[in-house]
Coordinates of C-alpha atoms in Angstrom, one line a residue:
Chain A
M300 CA 0.0 0.0 0.0
L301 CA 2.7 2.4 1.0
G302 CA 4.5 4.4 -1.7
T303 CA 8.3 4.1 -1.9
K304 CA 9.1 7.5 -0.6
T305 CA 6.7 7.2 2.3
K306 CA 8.1 3.8 3.2
V307 CA 11.7 5.1 3.3
L308 CA 10.6 8.1 5.3
L309 CA 8.7 6.0 7.8
I310 CA 11.5 3.5 8.3
L311 CA 14.1 6.3 8.7
W312 CA 11.8 8.1 11.2
L313 CA 11.2 4.9 13.2
L314 CA 14.9 4.1 13.3
F315 CA 15.7 7.7 14.4
M316 CA 13.1 7.6 17.1
A317 CA 14.1 4.2 18.3
V318 CA 17.7 5.3 18.7
L319 CA 16.9 8.7 20.1
P320 CA 16.5 7.7 23.8
F321 CA 20.0 6.3 23.9
V322 CA 21.6 9.5 22.8
M323 CA 19.4 11.6 25.2
P324 CA 21.4 13.1 28.0
N325 CA 18.8 12.5 30.7
Q326 CA 15.3 11.3 31.7
Y327 CA 13.8 14.8 31.4
Y328 CA 14.1 14.7 27.6
L329 CA 12.6 11.3 27.5
G330 CA 9.5 12.5 29.3
N331 CA 9.2 15.3 26.7
L332 CA 9.5 12.8 23.9
I333 CA 6.6 10.8 25.3
I334 CA 4.5 13.9 25.4
V335 CA 5.5 14.7 21.8
G336 CA 4.3 11.2 20.8
L337 CA 1.0 11.6 22.6
Y338 CA 0.4 15.0 21.0
T339 CA 1.4 13.6 17.6
L340 CA -1.4 11.0 17.9
V341 CA -3.9 13.7 18.6
G342 CA -2.4 15.8 15.7
I343 CA -2.8 12.9 13.2
G344 CA -6.5 12.7 14.0
L345 CA -6.9 16.4 13.7
C346 CA -5.0 16.5 10.4
L347 CA -7.4 13.9 9.0
L348 CA -10.3 16.1 10.1
M349 CA -8.8 19.5 9.2
G350 CA -6.5 18.8 6.3
F351 CA -8.3 16.1 4.5
A352 CA -12.0 16.7 5.3
G353 CA -11.5 20.5 5.7
Q354 CA -13.4 20.6 9.0
V355 CA -12.1 22.6 12.0
S356 CA -12.3 21.6 15.6
L357 CA -11.4 23.9 18.5
G358 CA -12.6 21.3 21.1
H359 CA -10.4 18.3 20.6
A360 CA -9.0 18.6 24.1
A361 CA -12.5 17.4 25.3
F362 CA -12.0 14.1 23.5
Y363 CA -8.5 13.8 24.8
G364 CA -9.8 14.5 28.3
L365 CA -12.8 12.1 27.9
G366 CA -10.3 9.3 27.0
A367 CA -8.1 10.1 30.0
Y368 CA -10.9 10.3 32.5
S369 CA -12.8 7.2 31.1
S370 CA -9.6 5.1 31.3
A371 CA -8.8 6.4 34.8
L372 CA -12.3 5.7 36.1
L373 CA -12.5 2.3 34.5
T374 CA -9.2 1.1 35.8
V375 CA -9.5 2.5 39.3
H376 CA -13.2 1.9 40.1
F377 CA -14.0 -1.1 37.9
D378 CA -10.6 -2.8 38.0
L379 CA -10.6 -3.2 34.3
S380 CA -7.2 -3.9 32.6
P381 CA -5.7 -0.8 31.0
V382 CA -6.0 -2.2 27.5
L383 CA -9.7 -3.0 27.9
A384 CA -10.2 0.4 29.5
L385 CA -8.5 2.1 26.6
V386 CA -10.7 0.3 24.1
A387 CA -13.8 1.0 26.1
A388 CA -12.8 4.7 26.5
A389 CA -12.2 4.9 22.7
V390 CA -15.6 3.3 22.0
L391 CA -17.4 5.7 24.4
T392 CA -15.6 8.8 23.0
G393 CA -16.3 7.7 19.5
L394 CA -20.0 7.3 20.3
I395 CA -20.1 10.7 21.9
A396 CA -18.4 12.2 18.8
F397 CA -20.8 10.3 16.5
F398 CA -23.9 11.9 18.1
L399 CA -22.2 15.3 18.4
G400 CA -21.1 15.0 14.8
I401 CA -24.6 14.4 13.3
P402 CA -25.6 18.1 13.8
A403 CA -22.1 19.6 14.0
M404 CA -20.8 18.3 10.7
R405 CA -23.6 20.1 8.9
L406 CA -22.4 23.5 10.2
E407 CA -20.3 25.7 8.0
E408 CA -16.8 26.8 8.7
H409 CA -17.0 29.4 11.5
Y410 CA -20.1 28.0 13.1
L411 CA -18.5 24.6 13.4
A412 CA -15.4 26.3 15.0
L413 CA -17.7 27.8 17.6
A414 CA -19.8 24.7 18.2
T415 CA -16.6 22.7 18.9
L416 CA -15.2 25.5 21.0
G417 CA -18.4 25.5 23.1
W418 CA -18.3 21.8 23.4
G419 CA -14.7 21.9 24.6
I420 CA -15.6 24.4 27.3
I421 CA -18.7 22.5 28.5
V422 CA -16.7 19.3 28.9
F423 CA -14.0 21.2 30.7
I424 CA -16.6 22.7 33.1
F425 CA -18.0 19.2 33.6
F426 CA -14.5 17.8 34.5
N427 CA -14.2 20.6 37.1
E428 CA -17.6 20.4 38.6
Q429 CA -18.4 16.7 38.7
T430 CA -16.2 16.3 41.8
S431 CA -17.8 13.0 42.8
L432 CA -16.8 11.5 39.5
T433 CA -13.6 13.2 38.4
G434 CA -12.2 14.6 41.7
G435 CA -12.7 18.1 40.4
P436 CA -9.9 20.6 40.3
S437 CA -7.9 18.7 42.9
G438 CA -7.6 15.8 40.5
F439 CA -7.8 12.0 40.3
S440 CA -4.9 9.9 41.5
G441 CA -3.9 6.3 41.9
I442 CA -4.2 5.4 38.2
P443 CA -2.2 2.2 37.5
Y444 CA 0.6 2.0 35.0
F445 CA -0.2 0.7 31.5
S446 CA 0.0 -3.0 31.2
I447 CA -0.6 -5.7 28.6
G448 CA -1.2 -8.9 30.4
P449 CA 1.9 -9.5 32.7
L450 CA 3.9 -6.8 30.8
V451 CA 3.9 -3.6 32.9
F452 CA 5.1 -0.3 31.3
S453 CA 6.3 1.3 34.5
S454 CA 9.5 2.9 33.3
D455 CA 9.7 5.9 31.0
M456 CA 11.8 3.9 28.6
S457 CA 9.3 1.1 28.1
F458 CA 6.4 3.5 27.9
Y459 CA 8.3 5.5 25.3
Y460 CA 8.5 2.5 23.0
L461 CA 4.8 1.7 23.6
V462 CA 3.9 5.2 22.5
L463 CA 6.2 5.0 19.5
A464 CA 4.5 1.8 18.4
V465 CA 1.1 3.3 18.8
V466 CA 2.0 6.4 16.9
A467 CA 3.6 4.4 14.1
L468 CA 0.4 2.3 13.9
G469 CA -1.7 5.4 14.0
M470 CA 0.3 6.9 11.1
L471 CA 0.0 3.7 9.0
L472 CA -3.8 3.5 9.6
A473 CA -4.2 7.2 8.7
Y474 CA -2.1 6.8 5.6
N475 CA -4.2 3.9 4.4
L476 CA -7.4 5.8 5.2
V477 CA -6.2 8.8 3.2
H478 CA -5.4 6.5 0.2
S479 CA -8.7 4.6 0.4
R480 CA -12.0 5.3 -1.2
M481 CA -13.0 7.3 1.9
G482 CA -9.8 9.4 1.7
R483 CA -10.5 10.3 -1.9
A484 CA -14.1 11.2 -1.0
L485 CA -12.9 13.4 1.8
R486 CA -10.5 15.3 -0.5
A487 CA -13.2 15.7 -3.0
L488 CA -15.6 17.2 -0.5
R489 CA -12.9 19.5 0.9
T490 CA -12.3 20.9 -2.6
S491 CA -16.0 21.4 -3.3
E492 CA -18.8 20.0 -1.2
A493 CA -21.4 20.6 -3.9
A494 CA -19.4 18.9 -6.6
A495 CA -18.7 15.9 -4.2
Q496 CA -22.4 15.6 -3.5
S497 CA -23.3 15.7 -7.1
L498 CA -20.9 12.8 -7.7
G499 CA -22.9 10.7 -5.1
I500 CA -20.6 11.2 -2.1
A501 CA -22.6 11.2 1.1
T502 CA -20.7 14.2 2.4
S503 CA -22.1 14.6 5.9
R504 CA -21.8 10.8 6.6
Y505 CA -18.1 10.9 5.5
K506 CA -17.5 14.1 7.5
N507 CA -19.0 12.5 10.6
R508 CA -17.0 9.4 10.1
V509 CA -13.7 11.3 10.0
F510 CA -14.8 13.3 13.0
V511 CA -15.4 10.1 15.0
I512 CA -12.0 8.8 13.9
S513 CA -10.2 11.9 14.9
A514 CA -12.0 11.8 18.3
V515 CA -10.9 8.2 18.8
Y516 CA -7.2 9.1 18.1
A517 CA -7.5 11.9 20.7
S518 CA -9.2 9.5 23.2
I519 CA -6.5 6.8 22.8
S520 CA -3.8 9.4 23.3
G521 CA -5.6 10.6 26.4
S522 CA -5.9 7.1 27.8
L523 CA -2.2 6.6 27.4
Y524 CA -1.5 9.9 29.0
C525 CA -3.5 9.1 32.1
H526 CA -1.5 5.8 32.6
Y527 CA 1.8 7.7 32.0
V528 CA 1.3 10.4 34.6
T529 CA -1.0 8.3 36.9
F530 CA -2.6 11.5 38.2
I531 CA -4.9 13.7 36.2
S532 CA -6.6 17.0 36.8
P533 CA -8.8 19.0 34.4
S534 CA -6.1 21.7 33.6
P535 CA -4.4 19.9 30.6
F536 CA -7.8 19.4 28.9
G537 CA -8.9 23.0 28.6
F538 CA -9.2 25.5 25.8
Q539 CA -5.4 26.1 25.7
A540 CA -4.9 22.4 24.9
S541 CA -7.4 22.5 22.1
I542 CA -5.5 25.5 20.6
E543 CA -2.2 23.6 21.0
F544 CA -3.6 20.7 19.1
V545 CA -4.7 23.0 16.3
L546 CA -1.3 24.6 16.3
I547 CA 0.4 21.2 16.0
A548 CA -1.8 20.3 13.0
V549 CA -1.3 23.7 11.4
V550 CA 2.5 24.0 12.0
G551 CA 3.1 20.6 10.6
G552 CA 0.9 21.1 7.6
L553 CA -2.7 20.0 7.4
A554 CA -2.7 17.7 4.5
S555 CA 0.2 15.5 5.5
I556 CA 0.5 12.5 7.8
F557 CA 4.1 13.4 8.7
G558 CA 3.0 16.9 9.5
P559 CA 1.9 16.3 13.1
V560 CA 5.3 14.6 13.9
F561 CA 7.0 17.9 13.1
G562 CA 4.2 19.9 14.5
A563 CA 4.2 18.2 17.9
A564 CA 8.0 18.2 18.1
A565 CA 8.1 21.9 17.2
V566 CA 5.4 22.9 19.7
I567 CA 6.9 21.0 22.6
A568 CA 10.4 22.2 21.7
L569 CA 9.1 25.7 21.6
T570 CA 7.4 25.5 25.0
E571 CA 10.4 23.9 26.6
G572 CA 12.9 26.1 24.8
V573 CA 11.1 29.3 25.8
G574 CA 10.8 28.0 29.3
A575 CA 14.5 27.3 29.5
V576 CA 15.9 30.3 27.7
M577 CA 13.7 33.2 28.7
P578 CA 14.5 33.2 32.5
K579 CA 18.1 33.9 31.6
F580 CA 17.1 37.2 30.0
F581 CA 14.2 38.1 32.1
P582 CA 14.6 36.5 35.6
Y583 CA 11.1 37.4 36.7
A584 CA 9.2 36.3 33.7
G585 CA 7.5 33.0 33.6
S586 CA 5.1 31.4 31.3
E587 CA 3.9 34.7 29.9
F588 CA 6.5 34.7 27.1
E589 CA 5.4 31.2 26.1
I590 CA 1.9 32.4 25.7
I591 CA 2.9 35.5 23.8
I592 CA 5.2 33.6 21.4
Y593 CA 2.5 31.0 21.0
G594 CA -0.1 33.5 19.9
C595 CA 2.3 35.4 17.6
L596 CA 3.4 32.2 16.0
L597 CA -0.2 31.2 15.2
V598 CA -0.8 34.6 13.7
I599 CA 2.4 34.6 11.6
I600 CA 2.0 31.0 10.4
M601 CA -1.6 31.5 9.4
I602 CA -0.8 34.8 7.5
F603 CA 2.2 33.6 5.7
V604 CA 2.0 29.8 5.4
P605 CA -1.6 28.8 6.1
E606 CA -0.9 25.4 4.5
G607 CA 1.8 24.6 7.1
L608 CA 5.5 24.1 7.1
T609 CA 5.7 20.8 5.3
A610 CA 3.7 22.2 2.4
A611 CA 5.9 25.4 2.4
L612 CA 8.9 23.2 2.3
K613 CA 7.5 21.3 -0.7
K614 CA 7.4 24.5 -2.7
K615 CA 11.0 25.2 -2.4
R616 CA 14.0 23.9 -4.4
L617 CA 14.9 22.0 -1.2
R618 CA 12.2 19.5 -2.2
D619 CA 14.1 18.4 -5.3
K620 CA 17.3 17.9 -3.4
I621 CA 15.5 15.9 -0.7
E622 CA 13.9 13.7 -3.3
F623 CA 17.2 13.1 -5.0
G624 CA 18.5 12.0 -1.7
Y625 CA 15.7 9.6 -1.2
R626 CA 16.1 8.0 -4.6
L627 CA 19.8 7.5 -4.0
L628 CA 19.2 5.9 -0.6
W629 CA 16.4 3.7 -1.8
R630 CA 18.5 2.4 -4.7
G631 CA 21.3 1.8 -2.3
L632 CA 19.1 -0.2 0.0
K633 CA 17.7 -2.2 -2.9
D634 CA 21.2 -3.0 -4.2
A635 CA 22.3 -4.0 -0.7
S636 CA 19.3 -6.3 -0.3
R637 CA 20.1 -7.9 -3.8
G638 CA 23.7 -8.3 -2.7
C639 CA 22.5 -10.4 0.3
Chain B
M55 CA -42.7 37.6 49.2
E56 CA -39.3 36.1 49.8
Y57 CA -39.5 34.4 46.4
A58 CA -40.6 37.5 44.6
S59 CA -37.7 39.5 45.9
Q60 CA -35.3 36.7 44.9
I61 CA -36.7 36.8 41.4
M62 CA -36.2 40.5 41.3
Q63 CA -32.6 40.1 42.5
Y64 CA -31.9 37.6 39.7
A65 CA -33.5 39.9 37.1
L66 CA -31.4 42.9 38.2
T67 CA -28.2 40.8 38.1
G68 CA -29.1 39.4 34.8
L69 CA -29.8 42.9 33.3
T70 CA -26.4 44.1 34.5
L71 CA -24.6 41.2 32.9
G72 CA -26.8 41.5 29.9
G73 CA -25.9 45.1 29.3
I74 CA -22.2 44.2 29.1
Y75 CA -22.9 41.1 26.9
S76 CA -25.0 43.3 24.5
V77 CA -22.2 45.9 24.1
V78 CA -19.7 43.2 23.4
A79 CA -22.1 41.5 21.0
L80 CA -22.6 44.8 19.1
G81 CA -18.9 44.9 18.5
F82 CA -19.0 41.5 16.9
V83 CA -21.9 42.6 14.7
V84 CA -20.2 45.8 13.6
I85 CA -17.0 44.0 12.6
Y86 CA -18.7 41.0 11.0
S87 CA -21.2 43.1 9.0
V88 CA -18.5 45.4 7.6
T89 CA -15.6 42.9 7.1
G90 CA -17.1 39.4 7.3
I91 CA -14.6 38.5 10.0
I92 CA -15.3 37.1 13.4
N93 CA -12.9 38.8 15.7
F94 CA -12.1 36.5 18.6
A95 CA -9.8 39.1 20.1
H96 CA -12.7 41.3 20.7
G97 CA -13.1 40.2 24.3
E98 CA -9.4 41.3 24.9
C99 CA -10.5 44.9 24.1
V100 CA -12.9 44.7 27.0
M101 CA -10.0 43.5 29.2
L102 CA -7.6 46.2 27.9
G103 CA -10.3 48.9 28.5
A104 CA -10.7 47.8 32.1
M105 CA -6.9 47.4 32.7
V106 CA -5.9 50.8 31.2
S107 CA -8.6 52.6 33.2
V108 CA -7.5 50.9 36.4
S109 CA -3.8 51.8 35.7
C110 CA -4.7 55.4 34.9
L111 CA -6.7 55.7 38.1
G112 CA -3.7 54.3 39.9
A113 CA -1.5 56.9 38.3
G114 CA -3.6 59.6 39.8
F115 CA -5.8 60.5 36.8
P116 CA -9.4 61.6 37.6
L117 CA -12.0 59.0 36.7
S118 CA -13.4 60.6 33.6
L119 CA -10.0 61.2 32.1
S120 CA -8.9 57.6 32.9
I121 CA -11.9 56.2 31.1
F122 CA -11.4 58.6 28.2
T123 CA -7.7 57.6 27.9
A124 CA -8.7 53.9 28.0
V125 CA -11.3 54.3 25.2
V126 CA -9.0 56.2 22.9
A127 CA -6.0 54.0 23.6
V128 CA -8.0 50.8 22.9
A129 CA -9.6 52.3 19.8
V130 CA -6.1 53.0 18.4
F131 CA -5.1 49.5 19.4
G132 CA -8.1 48.1 17.5
I133 CA -7.0 49.9 14.3
I134 CA -3.4 48.7 14.7
F135 CA -4.6 45.2 15.4
E136 CA -6.6 45.2 12.2
K137 CA -3.6 46.4 10.2
L138 CA -1.3 43.8 11.7
T139 CA -3.4 40.7 11.7
V140 CA -6.5 40.8 9.5
A141 CA -5.4 43.1 6.7
P142 CA -2.4 41.0 5.6
A143 CA -4.6 37.9 5.4
K144 CA -7.5 39.4 3.4
K145 CA -7.8 36.4 1.0
A146 CA -7.6 33.8 3.7
S147 CA -10.4 31.3 4.4
A148 CA -12.8 31.9 7.3
V149 CA -11.2 29.3 9.4
T150 CA -7.7 30.7 8.9
L151 CA -9.0 34.1 9.9
I152 CA -10.6 32.6 13.1
I153 CA -7.3 31.0 14.0
I154 CA -5.4 34.3 13.4
T155 CA -7.7 36.2 15.7
I156 CA -7.5 33.5 18.3
G157 CA -3.7 33.5 18.1
A158 CA -3.7 37.3 18.5
A159 CA -6.1 37.1 21.5
I160 CA -3.7 34.6 23.1
A161 CA -0.7 36.9 22.5
I162 CA -2.6 39.9 23.9
R163 CA -3.6 37.9 27.0
G164 CA 0.0 36.9 27.5
A165 CA 1.2 40.5 27.1
A166 CA -1.4 41.6 29.6
L167 CA -0.2 38.9 32.1
L168 CA 3.3 40.2 31.6
V169 CA 2.4 43.8 32.2
W170 CA -0.2 43.6 34.9
G171 CA 0.4 40.2 36.4
A172 CA -2.2 37.5 37.4
S173 CA -3.7 39.2 40.4
P174 CA -7.1 41.0 40.0
Y175 CA -7.2 44.8 40.2
P176 CA -10.0 46.3 42.2
M177 CA -11.5 49.5 40.8
P178 CA -13.5 51.9 42.9
A179 CA -17.2 52.3 42.0
F180 CA -18.0 55.5 40.0
T181 CA -20.3 56.9 42.7
S182 CA -21.3 55.4 46.0
E183 CA -20.8 51.8 47.1
Q184 CA -24.0 51.9 49.1
P185 CA -26.5 49.4 47.6
L186 CA -30.0 50.7 46.7
Y187 CA -33.2 48.7 47.4
V188 CA -35.6 48.0 44.6
A189 CA -38.7 45.9 45.4
G190 CA -36.9 43.9 48.1
A191 CA -33.8 43.4 46.0
T192 CA -30.5 45.1 46.3
V193 CA -28.8 46.8 43.4
L194 CA -25.3 48.4 43.4
P195 CA -25.2 51.9 41.9
Q196 CA -22.5 50.6 39.7
S197 CA -25.0 48.3 38.1
I198 CA -27.1 51.3 37.2
W199 CA -24.0 52.8 35.7
V200 CA -23.5 49.7 33.6
M201 CA -27.1 49.7 32.3
A202 CA -27.0 53.4 31.6
T203 CA -23.7 53.2 29.8
S204 CA -24.9 50.3 27.6
T205 CA -28.1 52.2 26.8
A206 CA -26.0 55.3 25.9
I207 CA -23.7 53.1 23.7
F208 CA -26.8 51.7 21.9
G209 CA -28.1 55.3 21.4
G210 CA -24.8 56.6 20.2
L211 CA -24.3 53.8 17.7
Y212 CA -27.9 54.3 16.4
L213 CA -27.2 58.0 15.8
L214 CA -23.9 57.2 14.2
F215 CA -25.2 54.6 11.8
N216 CA -28.4 56.4 10.9
K217 CA -27.6 60.1 11.1
S218 CA -24.0 60.6 10.0
R219 CA -22.3 60.3 6.6
T220 CA -19.6 58.0 8.1
G221 CA -22.3 55.7 9.5
K222 CA -24.0 55.6 6.1
A223 CA -20.7 54.7 4.5
L224 CA -20.2 51.9 7.0
R225 CA -23.7 50.6 6.4
A226 CA -23.1 50.7 2.6
A227 CA -19.9 48.7 3.0
A228 CA -21.8 46.2 5.1
M229 CA -24.6 45.8 2.5
D230 CA -22.5 45.5 -0.6
R231 CA -18.7 46.0 -0.6
V232 CA -18.3 46.3 -4.4
A233 CA -21.1 48.8 -4.7
A234 CA -19.7 50.8 -1.8
L235 CA -16.3 50.8 -3.5
L236 CA -17.9 52.1 -6.7
M237 CA -19.4 55.0 -4.7
G238 CA -16.0 56.0 -3.5
I239 CA -16.1 54.3 -0.1
S240 CA -12.8 52.7 0.7
P241 CA -13.4 49.2 2.2
Q242 CA -10.0 49.3 3.8
R243 CA -10.9 52.5 5.7
M244 CA -14.3 51.1 6.7
S245 CA -12.6 48.0 8.0
S246 CA -10.2 50.0 10.1
L247 CA -13.1 52.2 11.3
A248 CA -15.2 49.1 12.2
F249 CA -12.4 47.7 14.3
G250 CA -11.6 51.0 16.0
L251 CA -15.3 51.7 16.8
S252 CA -16.0 48.2 18.2
A253 CA -12.7 48.3 20.2
A254 CA -13.8 51.7 21.7
T255 CA -17.2 50.4 22.8
A256 CA -15.7 47.3 24.2
A257 CA -13.1 49.4 26.2
L258 CA -15.9 51.5 27.6
A259 CA -17.8 48.4 28.6
G260 CA -14.7 47.1 30.3
A261 CA -14.1 50.3 32.2
V262 CA -17.7 50.3 33.5
V263 CA -17.9 46.7 34.5
A264 CA -14.5 46.6 36.2
P265 CA -15.7 48.0 39.6
I266 CA -18.2 45.0 39.8
T267 CA -16.0 42.2 38.5
T268 CA -12.5 43.6 39.2
A269 CA -10.0 43.7 36.3
T270 CA -8.0 40.6 35.5
Y271 CA -5.8 39.7 32.6
D272 CA -8.1 36.8 31.6
M273 CA -11.5 38.5 31.9
G274 CA -11.7 39.0 28.1
L275 CA -11.9 35.3 27.1
M276 CA -15.3 34.6 28.7
L277 CA -16.8 38.1 28.0
G278 CA -15.8 37.8 24.4
L279 CA -17.2 34.3 23.9
K280 CA -20.5 35.3 25.6
G281 CA -20.7 38.4 23.5
F282 CA -20.2 36.3 20.5
I283 CA -23.0 33.9 21.5
A284 CA -25.3 36.8 22.0
A285 CA -24.4 38.1 18.5
S286 CA -24.8 34.7 16.9
M287 CA -28.5 34.5 18.0
G288 CA -29.3 37.0 15.3
G289 CA -27.0 35.5 12.7
L290 CA -24.2 38.0 13.5
T291 CA -25.7 40.7 11.4
S292 CA -28.7 42.0 13.3
V293 CA -28.1 44.8 15.8
T294 CA -31.5 44.4 17.5
W295 CA -31.1 40.7 18.0
A296 CA -27.5 41.2 19.3
I297 CA -28.8 43.5 22.0
L298 CA -31.8 41.3 22.9
G299 CA -29.5 38.2 22.7
G300 CA -27.1 39.9 25.2
F301 CA -29.9 40.6 27.7
F302 CA -31.4 37.1 27.2
L303 CA -28.0 35.5 27.9
G304 CA -27.5 37.7 31.0
L305 CA -30.9 36.7 32.4
L306 CA -30.4 33.1 31.5
E307 CA -27.1 33.0 33.4
S308 CA -28.4 34.8 36.4
F309 CA -31.6 32.7 36.7
G310 CA -29.7 29.5 35.8
A311 CA -27.2 30.1 38.5
G312 CA -29.8 31.1 41.1
L313 CA -32.5 28.4 40.3
I314 CA -30.6 25.5 38.9
S315 CA -26.9 25.3 39.8
S316 CA -24.3 28.0 40.3
N317 CA -21.5 25.5 39.6
Y318 CA -22.6 25.2 36.0
K319 CA -23.2 29.0 35.6
E320 CA -20.6 29.3 32.8
A321 CA -21.9 26.2 31.0
F322 CA -25.4 27.6 30.3
A323 CA -24.2 30.1 27.7
F324 CA -22.3 27.4 25.8
I325 CA -25.2 24.9 26.0
L326 CA -27.4 27.7 24.5
L327 CA -24.8 28.3 21.8
I328 CA -24.7 24.7 20.7
A329 CA -28.5 24.5 20.9
I330 CA -28.8 27.5 18.6
L331 CA -26.2 26.2 16.1
F332 CA -27.6 22.7 16.0
R333 CA -31.2 23.9 15.6
N334 CA -30.0 26.0 12.6
A335 CA -28.1 23.0 11.2
L336 CA -30.9 20.5 11.6
S337 CA -33.6 22.8 10.2
G338 CA -31.4 23.5 7.3
S339 CA -31.7 27.2 7.6
R340 CA -28.5 29.2 7.0
S341 CA -27.8 32.0 9.3
K342 CA -26.1 33.7 6.4
T343 CA -29.4 34.4 4.7
V344 CA -30.5 36.6 7.6
E345 CA -30.9 40.1 6.2
K346 CA -27.8 42.2 6.6
K347 CA -28.6 45.2 8.6
V348 CA -26.5 47.6 10.7

């Protein structure tokens, strides 16, 4: 199914990511990498929705949070195994997204943006106020580590490889989806909904389906997150997080499966970089700069490269050089395998 | 009797909130009608209005001068904002423009946090702090200031749009941009004017409400969103509906918090938003077809 170029890119990326923890100076960076992986997963789902179906969501943190809280509740109160809880959480979140999507996916551009924004805020208020269920602002603790049968992912290192595997799987599935009948239908409806309808594409059904898929991606990422940190409070699932997810999708480039990988890495690197560098210049300043730079970055990217960095890269000569490199490498690999 | 006075109390609180929501909603309507843009940074203008007034008062300015400075400064800010964020992206899609204004709002909020810090700033009431009694309910004199100011803003905007040349030009640009251009009205100038005007009204609203709510760097987010919800009740283009929507939202919140649950006070507005949008979506009516009118 995979094209040659994508195959090489995917293998190179996997190798790079697999080796990366060994060259990392300390545990702190590993923790960041795990968060990058989790955000990438949400970003892939959002790219499918925004880039391929052309629908915006400003409330994806709600699905991320629903996944996290469902997994937490199911494993702590019902003693479900984390894998089962993850699946149950994904099914539940998917169902919620399905029923939300029936009316929401009929809305046009900015009304959809608002409906999803409102949805995100309602769910956030729910997490804060349903203290008997979620623990409210003080949080929910005692979540077990992720485990598959007897295999427990209690160390950062093992959890990192778990996340890497899930992200790779998520990318593969998304890639196949984009190149399936459904993917073509989605791209058709993004270009012109009326034209797509006239060709017999059930546009609102397809839009709803991709909305559910993107919500499931977010839910799985949230489930993994809750088992990683073992303590959750509502704050990572607010409006700010929804905007971060959009930023990840936008920075990476909307219509690209590799986009979110770059997007998530760039966003986390930015947050951490600003947090590390800024205090040296302004000893009293804290997270304010992060917020300012975030906002400015969103504005600048949307004004100058609304199609994202990967797409901007493609336009340049750089692309030809990179392609030449791929071809050389691929031929080399083929020759090498023939030699064996 | 006890119950009646409680109802009266909720109604007065709701009308105070509603006055502010209406003014913010009007700002959305003015900008959307003239430029077709939903400005998510509009709530930040309310915050800036409140913050600048408080700072001026702190610097020893008299009250009227503080508010005047805030209104002028924020109006200028609104015009610069339009030049920096919206004008360079004229051809962008609606979603791109939404993300641009959200990004700008985040940056403004961050800058406000940097300048003023996270702690709330109290602002003294314009006149007395002594509550008045109306039919068994208490009302702060500042609430009356809020309602009077919002009424004055509605009146001022009505006069501007209906009795002045500039207002007619704005209305023309809202009705048909190309035709307005042919009549020698510059859409670019009208766009700046719309942003400046709505920023000024938002700043005034912020300055008037600050003595009740105190001024904080993040007050703009919720005020902006609720103003937007009020504006969207009339499809973003109707002034009358935006004002009614604002008061309806204020009353809904105040009665909802009093009679149902104060924990979910903030959620009512958003549930209403989703209900409105979904009703429109399922009945197949497009809010876009609502008559454009400023």
